[in-house]
Short mmCIF file of C-alpha atoms in Angstrom, two decimals:
data_model
loop_
_atom_site.label_atom_id
_atom_site.label_comp_id
_atom_site.label_asym_id
_atom_site.label_seq_id
_atom_site.Cartn_x
_atom_site.Cartn_y
_atom_site.Cartn_z
CA MET A 1 72.09 108.98 157.31
CA ARG A 2 73.68 111.59 155.37
CA ASP A 3 71.61 113.05 152.30
CA PRO A 4 73.81 111.11 149.17
CA TYR A 5 73.45 114.42 147.33
CA SER A 6 74.72 116.94 149.83
CA SER A 7 77.76 118.88 149.57
CA CYS A 8 79.95 117.60 152.23
CA PRO A 9 82.29 115.23 150.47
CA CYS A 10 82.44 111.45 151.53
CA VAL A 11 83.84 108.38 149.36
CA VAL A 12 80.77 106.93 147.76
CA VAL A 13 79.85 102.94 147.76
CA GLY A 14 77.77 101.70 145.54
CA ILE A 15 75.50 98.55 147.41
CA ASP A 16 73.70 96.07 145.30
CA GLY A 17 74.56 92.70 147.84
CA SER A 18 76.72 91.58 145.21
CA ARG A 19 80.25 90.28 146.32
CA SER A 20 82.11 92.48 143.75
CA ALA A 21 80.31 95.66 145.84
CA VAL A 22 81.61 94.49 149.43
CA GLN A 23 84.91 94.11 147.83
CA ALA A 24 84.40 97.82 146.60
CA ALA A 25 83.67 98.86 150.25
CA ILE A 26 86.31 96.92 151.42
CA TRP A 27 88.74 98.72 149.21
CA ALA A 28 87.57 102.24 149.63
CA VAL A 29 87.90 102.26 153.62
CA ASP A 30 91.73 103.56 153.19
CA GLU A 31 90.31 106.17 150.54
CA ALA A 32 88.15 107.36 153.17
CA ILE A 33 90.37 107.30 156.09
CA ASP A 34 93.02 109.03 154.13
CA ARG A 35 90.80 111.60 153.28
CA ASP A 36 89.63 112.25 156.40
CA VAL A 37 85.80 111.83 154.82
CA PRO A 38 82.87 109.63 155.85
CA LEU A 39 82.41 106.34 153.79
CA GLN A 40 78.67 106.26 152.74
CA LEU A 41 77.12 103.20 151.48
CA LEU A 42 74.57 103.76 148.84
CA TYR A 43 71.83 101.34 148.09
CA ALA A 44 69.56 102.38 145.19
CA ILE A 45 66.34 100.74 144.78
CA GLU A 46 64.90 100.88 141.20
CA SER A 47 61.32 100.06 142.20
CA VAL A 48 58.93 98.68 139.00
CA SER A 49 56.24 97.61 141.13
CA ASN A 50 53.22 99.46 142.73
CA ASP A 51 52.73 97.06 145.53
CA PRO A 52 53.22 98.29 148.95
CA ASP A 53 54.23 94.31 149.95
CA ASP A 54 56.88 94.76 147.07
CA THR A 55 58.36 97.71 147.82
CA ALA A 56 58.77 96.79 151.60
CA ALA A 57 60.65 93.14 150.72
CA GLU A 58 62.72 95.90 148.42
CA VAL A 59 63.80 97.89 151.30
CA ALA A 60 64.14 94.82 153.54
CA SER A 61 66.36 93.31 151.31
CA ALA A 62 68.12 96.62 150.63
CA GLU A 63 68.69 97.21 154.54
CA ARG A 64 69.96 93.98 155.12
CA ALA A 65 72.91 94.34 152.22
CA VAL A 66 73.90 97.26 153.75
CA HIS A 67 74.20 95.94 157.39
CA ASN A 68 76.35 92.74 155.65
CA VAL A 69 78.68 95.72 154.49
CA PHE A 70 78.43 97.60 157.70
CA THR A 71 79.33 94.39 159.54
CA THR A 72 81.86 93.44 157.32
CA ILE A 73 83.47 96.69 157.50
CA GLU A 74 83.61 97.20 161.04
CA SER A 75 85.04 93.66 161.61
CA MET A 76 87.93 95.52 160.00
CA GLY A 77 88.82 97.51 163.31
CA LYS A 78 89.77 100.33 161.09
CA PRO A 79 88.93 103.69 162.36
CA VAL A 80 86.76 104.78 159.52
CA LYS A 81 83.11 106.77 159.92
CA LEU A 82 80.60 104.65 158.37
CA GLU A 83 77.09 106.00 157.06
CA SER A 84 74.48 104.76 154.57
CA GLU A 85 71.60 105.71 152.54
CA ILE A 86 68.77 103.66 150.63
CA VAL A 87 67.38 105.92 147.99
CA HIS A 88 64.43 105.00 145.04
CA ALA A 89 66.08 105.94 141.70
CA HIS A 90 67.88 103.83 138.99
CA PRO A 91 71.94 102.92 140.80
CA ARG A 92 73.42 104.77 137.77
CA THR A 93 71.22 107.64 138.55
CA ALA A 94 71.62 107.91 141.88
CA LEU A 95 75.35 107.15 141.62
CA LEU A 96 75.92 110.00 138.81
CA GLU A 97 74.14 112.41 141.29
CA ALA A 98 75.90 111.52 144.27
CA SER A 99 79.61 111.77 142.37
CA ARG A 100 78.74 115.97 141.87
CA SER A 101 79.94 116.30 145.76
CA ALA A 102 81.85 112.85 146.31
CA ALA A 103 85.96 112.73 146.59
CA MET A 104 85.39 109.28 144.90
CA VAL A 105 83.05 106.78 143.84
CA CYS A 106 83.86 103.09 144.29
CA LEU A 107 81.75 100.17 142.82
CA GLY A 108 82.14 96.57 141.95
CA SER A 109 83.04 95.48 138.16
CA ALA A 110 79.88 93.33 138.33
CA GLY A 111 76.45 93.81 140.26
CA LEU A 112 74.22 90.54 140.66
CA ALA A 113 73.00 90.80 136.99
CA HIS A 114 77.02 90.23 135.41
CA ALA A 115 78.12 88.46 138.78
CA VAL A 116 78.30 85.15 137.19
CA ALA A 117 80.12 86.35 133.60
CA GLY A 118 82.03 88.50 135.82
CA HIS A 119 82.31 91.49 133.44
CA ILE A 120 82.04 95.03 133.89
CA GLY A 121 78.40 95.61 134.40
CA SER A 122 76.70 98.45 132.62
CA THR A 123 76.19 100.67 135.66
CA ALA A 124 79.83 100.81 136.08
CA SER A 125 80.75 101.53 132.80
CA ALA A 126 78.18 104.40 132.55
CA VAL A 127 79.28 105.73 135.74
CA ALA A 128 82.78 105.68 134.87
CA ALA A 129 81.76 107.68 131.81
CA GLY A 130 79.85 110.09 133.44
CA ALA A 131 80.94 110.87 136.68
CA HIS A 132 82.29 114.09 138.52
CA CYS A 133 84.77 112.73 140.54
CA PRO A 134 87.22 109.66 140.55
CA VAL A 135 85.34 106.28 139.94
CA ALA A 136 87.49 103.09 141.12
CA ILE A 137 86.12 99.90 139.77
CA VAL A 138 86.67 96.85 142.54
CA PRO A 139 86.75 93.20 140.54
CA ALA A 140 84.91 90.68 143.11
CA ASN A 141 88.23 89.06 143.76
CA PRO A 142 90.59 91.78 143.65
CA ALA A 143 94.58 91.19 143.67
CA GLY A 144 96.58 91.63 147.11
CA PRO A 145 99.01 93.72 147.83
CA GLY A 146 101.17 94.68 143.96
CA LEU A 147 102.51 97.74 142.23
CA VAL A 148 100.26 100.59 140.72
CA LEU A 149 100.36 101.24 136.98
CA ALA A 150 99.61 104.89 135.62
CA VAL A 151 98.95 104.87 131.87
CA VAL A 152 99.28 108.24 130.07
CA ASP A 153 98.81 109.58 126.68
CA GLY A 154 100.53 113.31 126.96
CA SER A 155 96.70 114.36 127.17
CA PRO A 156 95.92 116.92 129.33
CA ALA A 157 94.71 114.50 132.00
CA SER A 158 97.89 112.85 131.94
CA ASN A 159 99.61 114.47 135.08
CA THR A 160 96.18 114.44 136.89
CA VAL A 161 96.57 110.50 136.19
CA VAL A 162 100.35 110.28 137.54
CA GLU A 163 99.33 112.63 140.53
CA ARG A 164 96.69 110.52 141.33
CA SER A 165 98.62 107.54 141.06
CA VAL A 166 101.34 108.77 143.18
CA ALA A 167 98.94 109.34 146.08
CA GLU A 168 97.49 105.99 145.78
CA ALA A 169 101.13 104.37 145.56
CA LEU A 170 101.88 105.84 149.08
CA LEU A 171 98.69 105.15 150.62
CA ARG A 172 99.04 101.53 149.80
CA ALA A 173 103.04 101.34 149.82
CA SER A 174 103.15 100.40 146.31
CA PRO A 175 105.44 100.69 143.61
CA LEU A 176 104.64 102.83 141.21
CA ARG A 177 105.22 102.10 137.29
CA VAL A 178 104.06 104.88 134.43
CA PHE A 179 103.41 103.86 131.31
CA SER A 180 103.25 106.13 128.33
CA MET A 181 100.86 105.05 125.56
CA ARG A 182 102.47 105.97 121.98
CA GLN A 183 100.14 107.68 119.76
CA PRO A 184 99.46 106.03 116.04
CA ARG A 185 102.00 106.81 113.54
CA SER A 186 101.41 108.21 110.19
CA ALA A 187 103.45 109.43 106.92
CA ASP A 188 102.71 113.01 107.32
CA THR A 189 102.65 113.41 111.24
CA SER A 190 105.47 110.90 111.82
CA ASP A 191 107.87 113.33 113.16
CA GLY A 192 105.42 115.08 115.17
CA VAL A 193 104.65 112.25 117.06
CA ALA A 194 108.19 111.51 117.97
CA ASP A 195 108.82 114.86 119.02
CA ARG A 196 105.45 115.08 121.19
CA SER A 197 106.86 111.36 122.74
CA GLN A 198 110.17 113.14 123.67
CA ARG A 199 108.31 115.80 125.50
CA VAL A 200 106.21 113.36 127.39
CA LYS A 201 109.13 111.27 128.24
CA ALA A 202 110.95 114.50 129.38
CA GLU A 203 108.24 115.82 131.37
CA LEU A 204 107.94 112.49 133.44
CA GLU A 205 111.57 112.38 133.86
CA HIS A 206 111.46 115.77 135.41
CA ARG A 207 108.27 114.78 137.85
CA PHE A 208 109.79 111.70 138.88
CA THR A 209 112.88 113.90 139.83
CA HIS A 210 110.33 116.04 141.80
CA TRP A 211 108.42 112.93 143.61
CA ARG A 212 111.71 110.92 144.43
CA ARG A 213 112.69 114.01 146.36
CA ASN A 214 109.91 114.92 148.29
CA HIS A 215 108.67 111.05 148.99
CA PRO A 216 112.23 109.27 149.10
CA ASN A 217 110.15 105.62 149.72
CA LEU A 218 108.33 106.04 146.50
CA ASP A 219 109.36 103.28 143.65
CA ILE A 220 108.10 105.02 140.97
CA GLU A 221 109.61 104.19 137.56
CA PRO A 222 108.77 104.30 133.60
CA VAL A 223 107.96 101.39 131.49
CA ASP A 224 110.68 102.16 128.53
CA GLU A 225 110.58 98.14 127.35
CA HIS A 226 107.18 97.72 126.01
CA SER A 227 104.96 99.53 123.53
CA SER A 228 102.10 97.62 124.01
CA LEU A 229 99.49 98.38 127.18
CA LEU A 230 97.82 94.82 126.99
CA ASN A 231 101.40 93.35 125.86
CA TYR A 232 102.79 94.84 129.37
CA LEU A 233 99.82 93.86 131.51
CA GLU A 234 100.17 90.16 129.74
CA HIS A 235 104.07 90.37 130.56
CA LEU A 236 103.66 90.93 133.94
CA GLN A 237 100.79 88.01 134.47
CA ARG A 238 103.16 85.87 132.96
CA LYS A 239 106.27 87.24 135.43
CA ALA A 240 103.38 86.79 138.35
CA THR A 241 103.91 90.68 139.08
CA PRO A 242 100.41 91.10 140.35
CA VAL A 243 98.91 94.78 139.79
CA GLN A 244 96.60 96.11 142.38
CA LEU A 245 95.42 99.34 140.66
CA VAL A 246 95.57 100.78 136.98
CA VAL A 247 94.99 104.41 136.99
CA VAL A 248 93.59 106.12 133.44
CA GLY A 249 92.49 109.45 132.37
CA PRO A 250 88.81 109.72 130.99
CA VAL A 251 89.59 111.15 128.01
CA ARG A 252 88.39 109.38 124.87
CA PRO A 253 89.65 107.81 122.55
CA GLY A 254 92.49 107.65 124.66
CA PRO A 255 93.53 104.27 127.50
CA LEU A 256 90.24 103.80 128.60
CA ASP A 257 89.18 102.81 125.38
CA VAL A 258 92.05 100.12 125.07
CA LEU A 259 90.89 98.66 128.56
CA TRP A 260 87.47 98.83 128.00
CA SER A 261 87.72 96.45 124.82
CA PRO A 262 87.04 92.91 125.10
CA SER A 263 90.93 92.03 125.17
CA GLY A 264 91.20 95.18 127.66
CA ARG A 265 88.59 93.77 129.91
CA ALA A 266 89.97 90.53 129.69
CA ALA A 267 93.40 91.34 130.66
CA LEU A 268 91.93 93.48 133.77
CA GLU A 269 89.99 90.23 134.93
CA ALA A 270 93.00 87.78 134.82
CA ALA A 271 94.82 90.32 137.20
CA HIS A 272 91.90 90.84 139.17
CA CYS A 273 93.05 94.41 139.46
CA ALA A 274 91.03 97.24 140.26
CA LEU A 275 90.42 100.21 137.82
CA MET A 276 90.57 104.21 138.28
CA ILE A 277 89.27 106.42 136.25
CA CYS A 278 90.40 110.39 137.16
CA ASP A 279 88.57 113.08 137.76
CA ARG A 280 86.65 114.46 134.24
CA GLN A 281 86.98 117.99 135.62
CA TRP A 282 90.35 118.39 135.48
CA TRP A 283 90.08 118.37 131.24
CA LEU A 284 86.72 119.66 130.49
#
């Protein structure tokens, strides 16, 4: 077993026995294969008992959960390198520490405590907010093949968001749509906001040309006909257009706040799509 805090990169998946954690591990397989790094299953036991029998039972439960995921992934028949680690720590602490050297952290949108409600759990939210690498949050019932949606806002993280989205679209052979969130207007700044929006659009078109030239099979287009991100997600759902992944930057306030609002979470849950938050280090 690998030390989860080692410097050798891997794709880390948080395991807790929930269905969404299993789906996160399945989703992460292609990420690990694409990077040619191990897929590490990390189970964190937050023990609150000093009773050895209780501790032994917790370890046994963790081992069963990890074994279940191992068996599920091995049955896929894909050439992924599997590793696992069981640590005694709060899940949030263990995942944040592992993120310091991980290529990516993947976790289910809801652990066992939130499985009935189906909402994004507190651990997922905390890890996404503080991780040192990209974080993917995967629902218990992820959508099948569908488009990748990059959400940019002209912040320093926007280039990274689109680059990560291009990589994901190529990996998953999916069409890529790029949604540019408009900055709020005011009487004093409306001209500046308009200029900034035009500049962002021009920069994106230039980059689209570059990616189309280098990747002729890449289906990448901007989203021009919608001004609201949530309205666009609702439009896709009405049109029965599946979205398998939404990619955003970590800058706040920004697109992440929209998607983590009650209406934003509802839109993500209705779409059954994964959410990826890019690396904080690109803009810190």
